[in-house]
Amino acid sequence: MTEPGFVSAFAPGSIGNVAVGFDMLGLAIAGAGDRVSARRVSDPGVTIREVRGMDGQIHPSLSAAADENTASIAAKSLWFAAGHRGGIELIVHKGVPLKSGMGSSATSAVAAVVAVNALLDEPYPTEDLLVHALAGEQFASGGLHADNVAPSLIGGLVLCPNVLLPRMVSLKVPTGVSSVLVHPDLEVSTADSRRGLAKTYSQEQWLTQQGYIAGFIAACEHDDLDLFAKCLRDELIEPQRAASIPCFPDAKAAAMRSGAFGCSISGSGPSIFALCADDDAENIAAIMKQACQDAGYECQSWISPMNSPGACIETAK
Amino acid sequence: MTEPGFVSAFAPGSIGNVAVGFDMLGLAIAGAGDRVSARRVSDPGVTIREVRGMDGQIHPSLSAAADENTASIAAKSLWFAAGHRGGIELIVHKGVPLKSGMGSSATSAVAAVVAVNALLDEPYPTEDLLVHALAGEQFASGGLHADNVAPSLIGGLVLCPNVLLPRMVSLKVPTGVSSVLVHPDLEVSTADSRRGLAKTYSQEQWLTQQGYIAGFIAACEHDDLDLFAKCLRDELIEPQRAASIPCFPDAKAAAMRSGAFGCSISGSGPSIFALCADDDAENIAAIMKQACQDAGYECQSWISPMNSPGACIETAK
């Protein structure tokens, strides 16, 4: 798939917010991701030769203009920081659906910086790539949030609040827990969804949600599934976004009835995720899909271990 | 000190909020605490024979009326739950100064339930005593918050958000860290202090503080002192309370200049605490006291390991 002279990197999609950690918690998934191929060229600057879907066809909607694609914006940030002569040419293969809540823009940005990093004379440590991937993500989402970029880059469950950036904190994941991600066939704009959120919250609301995320992190570190299930909830943002995803209430109810530890909206949606025991994942994926289909939405689904890997180089120079 | 027929329990004071976790995080201290002695009597109900200071004298301000003291209210809650015949007589020795921000009311309540529990035919597990101690604390503070009761009961650093009660989560503490607690000689009413707090917070404020507590818990569990120091801060509540403690800004500045990981107000104050490397604790205690004295306030101080023990029985029947 990779053309001669190119290096290819794969980056996974991700679940943003993970219910309990709005804008600060993300989880890598397996099976869905973007691939970016990159090569050094003599002309300065960063260009995109083409953007293709996973079917190999030219992507019907994404721009290949270098100042409009998160992959090239992220690549440019890294390339300029490295200060090399010449430029970079990219080929982007989109595997993550757009406006899905699966971190599509972040995924391209991460794959791009990982590929370009491999072309540098002295590649940076993976952690140092975050700020460059964020430069791309920021263009797409209109805000600086690492909850998709961070897990796509380093894998697993990552805590990455804005106040700690560029620091990312890999959290332990509890034993035997999988994510189920269902993507119903409708589109939600992240930027529009953000604008619709309440601007202020009462002290009680704030402390309620803060209590859940604090308990959730302790639960992960202690491998305490009772506490994990008690804390895996979003009482502030989810209620504001649920109306934009008509099949969400039924899908969530079905997942919870079938023993999921929790179920919420991935990022700003429309994708819906559940965390559940490994053995329950296939059944829960099936009933969540059925609930979406019953509401009139076709959907795809992915099942992933919570410790799914982050981005990686697929082919050497 | 304990009279014949009585069981005595000691409970330590505590640091409430621990900067980063308003109403949900508490830390036990060493060296300051309350002692409650209890014995079974034939008359039903719970009474207090006397309330004494640690000097052995009758306490000048605390009520010995059973419906006005946190010790007896907590003891009554436990005693009635156990359903035994007869009653309980208590002697309370106060070692924690009142209205100090050191969890004085919680400390008496915890010592009382631990002493009474030892008198039951079938004592409860320690964790089950929380709700009864909270019944006493709630009377004193006007709200239901476990951030003093929980560490006084089980020791160490305890996460106890209201949404998870009666669950308490013991957090790992980082290696080689001590608390320094300085109590300047002024009084702050917890209830008054709570009423003065803002009722609403912006999304950005909420997420800032939530990011810090999330990072703090991960830092504790990972023994990561860099992250610990970065996260040990209160950007929402401390600024609203600082004005009530005139010596606070100078004491904090002195502690931070001397290498403390963080410094804030314990509970609603006036006590001020710092967390720092064990080897720095004596120096930091001295300069914080000096700052308070320079501002005209005499003070006491205590240095404690972060994993200080919780309440214990001191004498058997």
XYZ file of C-alpha atoms in Angstrom:
634
model
C 0.000 0.000 0.000
C 2.889 2.342 0.759
C 4.647 3.762 -2.282
C 8.415 3.570 -2.580
C 10.194 6.337 -0.692
C 7.280 6.865 1.683
C 7.013 6.044 5.369
C 3.530 5.077 6.583
C 2.085 5.488 10.048
C -1.199 4.179 11.360
C -3.087 5.963 14.133
C -6.206 4.572 15.817
C -9.472 6.355 16.342
C -10.476 7.087 19.911
C -13.324 7.618 22.328
C -13.360 11.198 23.584
C -14.442 12.222 27.114
C -15.072 8.578 28.107
C -18.254 9.836 29.802
C -16.614 10.863 33.021
C -13.841 13.173 31.776
C -15.132 15.888 29.465
C -12.252 17.331 27.443
C -9.662 15.492 29.537
C -9.992 11.749 29.127
C -9.627 9.627 25.985
C -9.434 5.955 25.082
C -7.800 4.394 22.020
C -9.802 1.886 19.995
C -8.692 -0.903 17.699
C -9.637 -1.622 14.091
C -10.500 1.880 12.925
C -7.806 4.406 12.159
C -6.101 6.587 9.589
C -2.921 5.930 7.672
C -0.633 8.750 6.563
C 2.310 8.182 4.236
C 5.041 10.798 4.059
C 8.242 11.399 2.101
C 10.816 14.142 2.013
C 10.846 16.262 -1.144
C 13.167 19.021 -2.286
C 10.515 21.748 -2.521
C 10.014 23.471 0.831
C 6.712 23.262 2.699
C 4.207 20.516 3.312
C 1.787 19.363 0.635
C -0.836 16.633 0.375
C -0.730 14.609 -2.824
C -4.101 13.066 -2.190
C -6.652 12.105 0.422
C -8.182 8.695 -0.062
C -10.756 6.606 1.744
C -9.903 3.126 2.930
C -11.501 1.867 -0.286
C -8.608 3.480 -2.132
C -10.793 6.044 -3.883
C -10.185 9.798 -3.671
C -12.048 11.009 -0.592
C -15.302 12.680 -1.611
C -15.261 15.534 0.887
C -11.908 16.065 2.596
C -9.686 18.824 1.310
C -6.175 18.081 0.098
C -5.258 21.749 0.535
C -2.359 21.797 2.957
C -3.827 24.590 5.067
C -7.213 22.879 5.434
C -6.305 19.343 6.477
C -5.368 18.421 10.018
C -2.710 16.002 8.768
C -0.756 18.628 6.870
C -1.194 21.315 9.525
C 0.169 18.948 12.170
C 2.958 17.760 9.868
C 3.924 21.350 9.088
C 4.139 22.208 12.785
C 6.533 19.327 13.386
C 8.526 19.824 10.208
C 9.113 23.514 10.864
C 10.090 22.796 14.480
C 12.710 20.349 13.260
C 14.118 23.005 10.913
C 15.128 20.717 8.070
C 15.606 21.880 4.488
C 13.176 20.853 1.779
C 9.630 19.748 2.400
C 7.216 16.900 2.945
C 4.627 15.267 0.737
C 1.757 13.379 2.357
C -0.804 10.829 1.267
C -3.731 10.502 3.641
C -5.899 7.392 3.888
C -9.004 8.031 6.006
C -10.325 5.042 7.932
C -12.168 6.933 10.638
C -15.515 8.347 9.553
C -15.837 12.150 9.610
C -17.865 13.939 12.269
C -18.366 10.633 14.008
C -17.182 11.441 17.517
C -14.320 8.998 16.978
C -11.626 11.658 16.805
C -11.340 11.660 13.035
C -9.392 14.909 12.748
C -7.101 13.984 15.618
C -6.388 10.598 14.078
C -5.112 12.109 10.819
C -3.011 14.617 12.707
C -1.422 11.902 14.836
C -0.700 9.602 11.911
C 0.893 12.540 10.090
C 3.251 13.559 12.890
C 4.281 9.976 13.570
C 5.083 9.449 9.886
C 6.958 12.748 9.550
C 8.835 12.130 12.783
C 10.257 8.958 11.272
C 11.693 11.071 8.437
C 13.566 13.453 10.730
C 17.318 13.202 11.130
C 16.743 12.957 14.876
C 13.197 11.848 15.641
C 11.544 13.258 18.764
C 10.285 11.098 21.627
C 6.647 10.179 21.031
C 5.413 12.400 23.888
C 6.931 15.446 22.197
C 4.733 14.932 19.144
C 1.586 15.827 21.067
C 1.847 19.575 20.623
C 2.240 19.231 16.857
C -0.698 16.853 16.514
C -2.709 19.279 18.644
C -1.934 22.083 16.199
C -3.806 20.091 13.563
C -6.629 19.075 15.865
C -7.129 22.644 17.002
C -7.769 23.733 13.422
C -10.529 21.150 13.064
C -12.285 21.365 16.391
C -11.910 25.069 17.075
C -10.520 24.401 20.522
C -7.470 22.956 22.171
C -8.401 19.560 23.595
C -6.179 16.506 23.669
C -8.713 13.842 24.570
C -8.584 12.324 21.081
C -5.014 13.176 20.077
C -3.423 11.787 23.232
C -4.908 8.254 23.171
C -4.437 8.026 19.397
C -0.766 8.875 19.911
C 0.171 6.752 22.925
C -2.709 4.258 23.174
C -4.805 3.082 26.077
C -6.641 5.321 28.527
C -5.077 8.773 28.784
C -5.715 11.669 31.135
C -4.858 14.948 29.423
C -6.592 17.983 30.945
C -5.777 21.307 29.316
C -4.172 22.624 32.493
C -1.559 19.877 32.387
C -0.707 20.012 28.661
C 1.600 19.014 27.117
C 1.681 16.411 29.859
C -0.276 13.213 29.195
C -0.884 10.653 31.940
C -1.386 7.008 30.955
C -3.807 5.429 33.382
C -3.922 1.775 34.285
C -6.941 0.052 32.801
C -9.000 -2.445 34.753
C -8.604 -6.108 33.946
C -10.975 -7.710 31.473
C -12.758 -4.611 30.210
C -13.504 -3.891 26.545
C -14.936 -0.904 24.764
C -17.817 -1.214 22.343
C -18.146 1.689 19.925
C -21.192 2.032 17.685
C -21.322 4.653 14.948
C -24.832 5.410 13.727
C -25.050 6.929 10.287
C -25.623 10.589 11.132
C -23.258 13.528 11.468
C -22.711 15.884 14.406
C -20.444 18.903 14.129
C -18.087 19.130 17.094
C -17.873 22.903 16.847
C -21.674 23.302 16.732
C -22.061 20.848 19.588
C -19.595 22.780 21.749
C -21.379 26.067 21.156
C -24.605 24.570 22.452
C -23.238 23.677 25.869
C -24.113 25.601 29.022
C -21.467 28.140 30.001
C -21.906 27.933 33.776
C -22.523 25.140 36.267
C -23.544 25.160 39.905
C -21.088 24.200 42.600
C -23.090 21.045 43.175
C -22.959 20.070 39.492
C -19.247 20.702 39.326
C -18.523 18.682 42.465
C -20.747 15.823 41.355
C -18.877 15.307 38.110
C -15.507 15.950 39.736
C -16.334 13.288 42.303
C -17.031 10.789 39.540
C -13.811 11.393 37.644
C -11.746 11.329 40.824
C -13.323 8.020 41.788
C -12.952 6.688 38.254
C -9.213 7.294 38.179
C -8.783 5.623 41.555
C -10.943 2.728 40.345
C -8.764 2.234 37.265
C -5.561 2.351 39.280
C -6.963 -0.016 41.919
C -8.602 -2.386 39.410
C -11.861 -1.896 41.302
C -14.731 -2.688 38.948
C -17.489 -1.860 41.427
C -16.172 1.664 41.814
C -15.446 1.853 38.070
C -19.079 1.150 37.235
C -20.328 3.581 39.868
C -18.196 6.407 38.486
C -18.479 5.881 34.727
C -21.079 8.571 34.111
C -21.521 12.029 32.702
C -24.204 14.031 34.450
C -23.373 17.384 32.873
C -22.545 17.119 29.192
C -24.355 13.981 28.051
C -27.827 15.317 28.911
C -27.112 18.382 26.779
C -26.047 16.339 23.764
C -28.380 13.363 23.876
C -31.115 15.080 21.859
C -28.836 15.337 18.817
C -28.576 11.533 18.648
C -32.128 10.141 18.468
C -31.066 6.521 18.936
C -28.871 7.218 21.983
C -31.403 6.692 24.792
C -32.471 3.296 23.521
C -28.924 2.179 22.750
C -27.773 3.202 26.222
C -30.704 1.531 27.934
C -30.033 -1.673 26.015
C -26.333 -1.633 26.901
C -26.996 -1.020 30.583
C -29.644 -3.741 30.707
C -27.087 -6.133 29.284
C -24.541 -5.457 31.995
C -22.367 -2.646 30.621
C -20.416 -0.747 33.305
C -21.428 2.479 31.583
C -22.546 3.895 28.255
C -22.318 7.416 26.896
C -21.609 9.533 23.838
C -18.110 9.434 22.350
C -16.889 13.007 22.025
C -19.729 15.112 20.693
C -21.275 12.067 19.005
C -23.030 10.593 17.208
C -20.937 7.549 18.127
C -22.033 5.799 21.283
C -19.708 3.720 23.419
C -20.032 1.273 26.264
C -17.398 -0.213 28.543
C -18.148 -3.772 29.584
C -16.667 -7.117 30.533
C -14.738 -8.672 27.645
C -17.161 -11.585 27.503
C -20.188 -9.311 27.176
C -18.784 -7.148 24.384
C -20.151 -8.999 21.362
C -23.633 -9.234 22.778
C -23.653 -5.584 23.830
C -22.394 -4.468 20.418
C -25.200 -6.423 18.770
C -27.974 -5.001 20.911
C -26.658 -1.440 20.658
C -26.573 -1.756 16.875
C -30.069 -3.206 16.915
C -31.336 -0.265 18.950
C -29.829 2.188 16.445
C -31.248 0.263 13.506
C -34.668 0.112 15.121
C -34.530 3.910 15.299
C -33.723 4.051 11.606
C -29.926 4.401 11.628
C -27.557 1.950 10.027
C -24.322 1.618 11.963
C -20.872 0.162 12.224
C -19.327 -1.107 15.441
C -15.899 -1.876 16.852
C -14.879 -3.884 19.919
C -11.493 -3.067 21.478
C -9.510 -3.951 24.562
C -9.091 -0.908 26.821
C -5.328 -1.085 26.417
C -5.383 -0.815 22.624
C -2.085 0.450 21.186
C -1.453 3.954 19.925
C 0.035 5.085 16.634
C 2.861 3.154 15.024
C 5.071 3.128 11.969
C 3.892 0.494 9.516
C 6.689 0.598 6.984
C 10.255 1.805 7.178
C 11.874 4.062 4.569
C -6.427 8.655 81.852
C -9.291 6.258 81.118
C -11.581 5.537 84.038
C -12.447 1.970 84.972
C -15.232 0.512 82.834
C -14.598 2.936 79.990
C -13.164 2.259 76.555
C -11.133 5.096 75.042
C -10.600 5.861 71.391
C -8.258 8.426 69.870
C -9.015 10.068 66.514
C -6.606 12.362 64.687
C -7.342 15.790 63.293
C -7.224 16.180 59.540
C -6.578 18.512 56.637
C -9.781 19.116 54.692
C -9.915 19.667 50.904
C -6.125 19.218 50.581
C -6.203 22.188 48.178
C -7.108 20.211 45.126
C -10.235 18.364 46.296
C -12.841 20.695 47.762
C -15.298 18.695 49.884
C -13.910 15.368 48.642
C -10.313 14.910 49.760
C -8.892 14.712 53.278
C -5.597 13.864 54.936
C -5.028 12.568 58.458
C -2.425 14.309 60.610
C -0.430 13.074 63.585
C -0.075 14.557 67.050
C -3.358 16.416 67.349
C -6.578 14.586 68.001
C -9.530 13.998 70.308
C -10.061 11.205 72.796
C -13.515 9.913 73.660
C -14.135 7.451 76.476
C -17.369 5.498 76.548
C -19.097 3.000 78.819
C -22.390 1.195 78.770
C -24.924 2.296 81.355
C -28.348 0.952 82.271
C -30.281 4.159 81.526
C -31.242 4.360 77.854
C -29.885 7.056 75.581
C -26.511 8.707 75.139
C -25.191 11.272 77.587
C -21.953 13.202 77.995
C -20.538 13.278 81.496
C -18.077 16.012 80.699
C -16.078 17.683 77.946
C -12.499 18.456 78.875
C -9.568 20.042 77.135
C -6.282 18.185 76.837
C -5.153 20.049 79.946
C -7.744 18.058 81.856
C -9.880 21.101 82.675
C -13.586 21.358 81.807
C -13.750 22.783 78.293
C -14.643 26.474 78.426
C -16.987 26.578 75.443
C -18.112 23.167 74.224
C -21.540 21.949 75.251
C -21.954 18.689 77.102
C -25.618 18.568 76.087
C -26.049 15.327 74.206
C -27.986 16.920 71.365
C -25.405 19.677 70.827
C -22.120 17.788 70.677
C -20.920 15.958 67.596
C -19.521 13.125 69.710
C -22.841 12.263 71.310
C -24.859 12.769 68.136
C -22.557 10.372 66.284
C -22.539 7.916 69.191
C -26.319 7.986 69.358
C -26.606 7.218 65.653
C -24.411 4.146 66.025
C -25.923 3.013 69.320
C -29.481 3.172 68.012
C -28.475 1.343 64.829
C -27.034 -1.477 66.920
C -30.309 -1.722 68.856
C -28.847 -2.630 72.222
C -30.640 -2.096 75.527
C -29.439 0.544 77.952
C -27.357 3.540 77.048
C -23.919 5.069 76.700
C -22.026 7.614 78.778
C -19.224 9.576 77.146
C -16.278 11.634 78.318
C -14.830 13.863 75.610
C -11.249 15.163 75.674
C -10.705 17.819 73.023
C -7.221 18.003 71.560
C -8.085 19.636 68.251
C -8.691 23.374 68.498
C -12.220 24.529 67.619
C -12.969 26.349 64.349
C -9.420 25.707 63.265
C -9.953 24.038 59.898
C -8.480 20.871 61.372
C -11.746 18.959 61.432
C -12.423 19.443 65.108
C -16.076 18.418 65.042
C -15.346 15.436 62.799
C -12.571 14.277 65.108
C -14.856 14.084 68.142
C -17.508 12.284 66.135
C -15.007 9.716 64.883
C -13.477 9.085 68.294
C -16.981 8.618 69.716
C -18.130 6.046 67.166
C -14.883 4.097 67.417
C -15.175 3.966 71.203
C -18.862 3.013 71.151
C -18.273 0.415 68.451
C -15.868 -1.357 70.782
C -18.706 -1.660 73.310
C -21.103 -3.367 70.907
C -21.781 -7.075 71.155
C -20.817 -7.355 67.492
C -18.705 -4.383 66.440
C -19.117 -3.119 62.872
C -16.273 -3.003 60.350
C -14.522 0.376 60.533
C -15.870 1.479 57.134
C -19.428 1.077 58.374
C -18.839 3.664 61.088
C -18.552 6.478 58.542
C -22.260 7.190 58.250
C -22.626 7.505 62.019
C -19.650 9.830 62.370
C -21.090 11.868 59.504
C -24.336 12.266 61.413
C -22.364 14.138 64.073
C -20.288 16.114 61.615
C -23.371 17.178 59.706
C -24.808 18.765 62.834
C -21.675 20.868 63.291
C -20.883 21.906 59.750
C -24.383 22.299 58.389
C -23.573 20.081 55.416
C -22.745 16.514 54.590
C -19.049 16.330 53.756
C -16.728 13.493 54.659
C -13.372 15.105 53.934
C -12.523 15.344 57.635
C -14.438 12.358 58.999
C -13.036 9.874 56.474
C -9.288 10.485 57.035
C -9.794 10.752 60.786
C -11.502 7.353 60.710
C -9.244 5.359 58.381
C -6.068 7.465 58.196
C -3.940 8.601 55.282
C -5.200 10.360 52.178
C -8.856 9.613 51.465
C -11.067 10.411 48.508
C -14.685 10.708 49.633
C -16.872 12.746 47.258
C -20.503 13.074 48.275
C -21.682 11.199 45.186
C -19.781 8.099 46.275
C -20.725 8.083 49.971
C -20.638 5.967 52.034
C -17.741 4.720 49.932
C -14.282 5.994 50.929
C -11.261 5.420 48.706
C -7.817 5.253 50.322
C -5.278 6.705 47.913
C -1.635 5.779 47.763
C 0.576 8.555 49.078
C 3.809 9.531 47.371
C 7.043 8.468 48.966
C 8.825 10.857 51.300
C 6.146 13.529 51.600
C 5.077 15.160 54.872
C 2.341 17.575 55.756
C 3.014 20.749 57.709
C -0.030 22.219 59.397
C 0.085 25.652 61.018
C -2.801 26.932 63.101
C -2.790 30.700 63.572
C -4.719 31.942 66.545
C -7.893 33.174 64.899
C -11.281 31.551 64.344
C -13.201 30.973 61.116
C -16.722 29.573 61.129
C -17.085 26.787 58.598
C -20.768 27.509 58.098
C -20.160 31.241 57.526
C -17.287 30.459 55.204
C -19.413 28.113 53.101
C -22.180 30.683 52.737
C -19.694 33.145 51.265
C -18.673 30.930 48.371
C -19.769 31.570 44.797
C -22.743 29.447 43.749
C -21.824 29.050 40.075
C -18.615 28.487 38.143
C -17.780 28.713 34.466
C -17.108 25.599 32.444
C -13.469 26.646 32.219
C -13.165 27.041 35.999
C -14.778 23.683 36.614
C -12.546 21.900 34.104
C -9.417 23.593 35.406
C -9.934 22.360 38.937
C -11.177 18.959 37.772
C -8.023 18.611 35.701
C -5.907 19.261 38.758
C -7.634 16.723 40.993
C -7.619 14.096 38.253
C -3.896 14.633 37.749
C -3.290 14.690 41.497
C -4.871 11.290 42.036
C -2.862 9.802 39.187
C 0.280 11.440 40.603
C -0.326 9.888 44.015
C -0.974 6.454 42.559
C 2.084 6.687 40.268
C 4.379 8.208 42.933
C 5.075 11.039 40.478
C 6.207 14.066 42.463
C 6.543 16.374 39.454
C 2.902 15.860 38.579
C 1.946 15.976 42.264
C 3.448 19.447 42.634
C 1.884 20.659 39.401
C -1.583 19.567 40.490
C -1.609 20.482 44.187
C -3.567 23.704 43.827
C -6.969 25.218 44.413
C -7.894 27.862 41.894
C -11.556 28.170 42.871
C -12.091 28.075 46.616
C -8.793 29.310 48.082
C -9.020 32.738 46.415
C -12.455 33.223 47.961
C -11.269 32.322 51.451
C -7.817 33.843 51.592
C -9.033 37.256 52.756
C -10.364 35.769 56.001
C -6.843 34.680 56.979
C -4.607 37.769 56.879
C -1.359 35.823 57.348
C -2.132 33.288 54.605
C -0.526 34.981 51.590
C 2.797 35.489 53.353
C 2.805 32.007 54.871
C 2.069 30.449 51.496
C 4.693 32.495 49.716
C 7.274 31.502 52.325
C 6.394 27.808 52.041
C 6.567 27.833 48.263
C 9.878 29.719 48.281
C 11.247 27.007 50.541
C 10.341 24.184 48.193
C 6.882 23.043 49.281
C 4.991 21.087 46.625
C 1.919 23.131 47.450
C 0.347 25.211 50.215
C -3.285 26.093 50.846
C -5.957 26.520 53.473
C -7.040 23.484 55.482
C -10.811 23.194 55.267
C -12.272 26.665 55.680
C -9.235 27.770 57.684
C -7.649 29.466 59.451
C -5.155 26.581 59.503
C -2.701 26.583 56.647
C -1.000 23.462 55.371
C 1.854 22.626 53.067
C 2.927 19.306 51.582
C 6.673 18.984 51.179
C 9.607 16.606 51.185
C 10.121 14.999 54.597
C 13.521 16.670 54.952
C 12.102 20.138 54.320
C 9.235 19.878 56.796
C 10.885 21.367 59.889
C 12.255 24.322 57.998
C 8.957 24.972 56.241
C 7.030 24.729 59.502
C 9.369 27.288 61.066
C 9.085 29.812 58.264
C 5.314 29.440 57.986
C 4.994 30.051 61.725
C 7.301 33.039 61.437
C 5.158 34.508 58.657
C 2.044 34.151 60.815
C 3.772 35.650 63.826
C 5.089 38.555 61.758
C 1.463 39.258 60.836
C 0.527 39.277 64.510
C -0.802 35.748 65.003
C 0.654 33.245 67.416
C 0.417 29.701 66.135
C 0.924 26.013 66.723
C 2.227 23.607 64.115
C 2.275 19.885 63.438
C 4.390 17.818 61.062
C 2.968 14.476 59.928
C 3.766 11.748 57.443
C 1.114 11.596 54.717
C 0.218 8.048 55.723
C -0.620 8.949 59.332
C -2.926 6.404 60.985
C -6.631 6.862 61.591
C -8.607 6.377 64.769
C -7.781 3.582 67.167
C -8.831 2.094 70.473
C -6.404 3.100 73.183
C -7.655 0.969 76.054
C -9.736 -2.158 76.219
C -12.700 -2.627 78.542
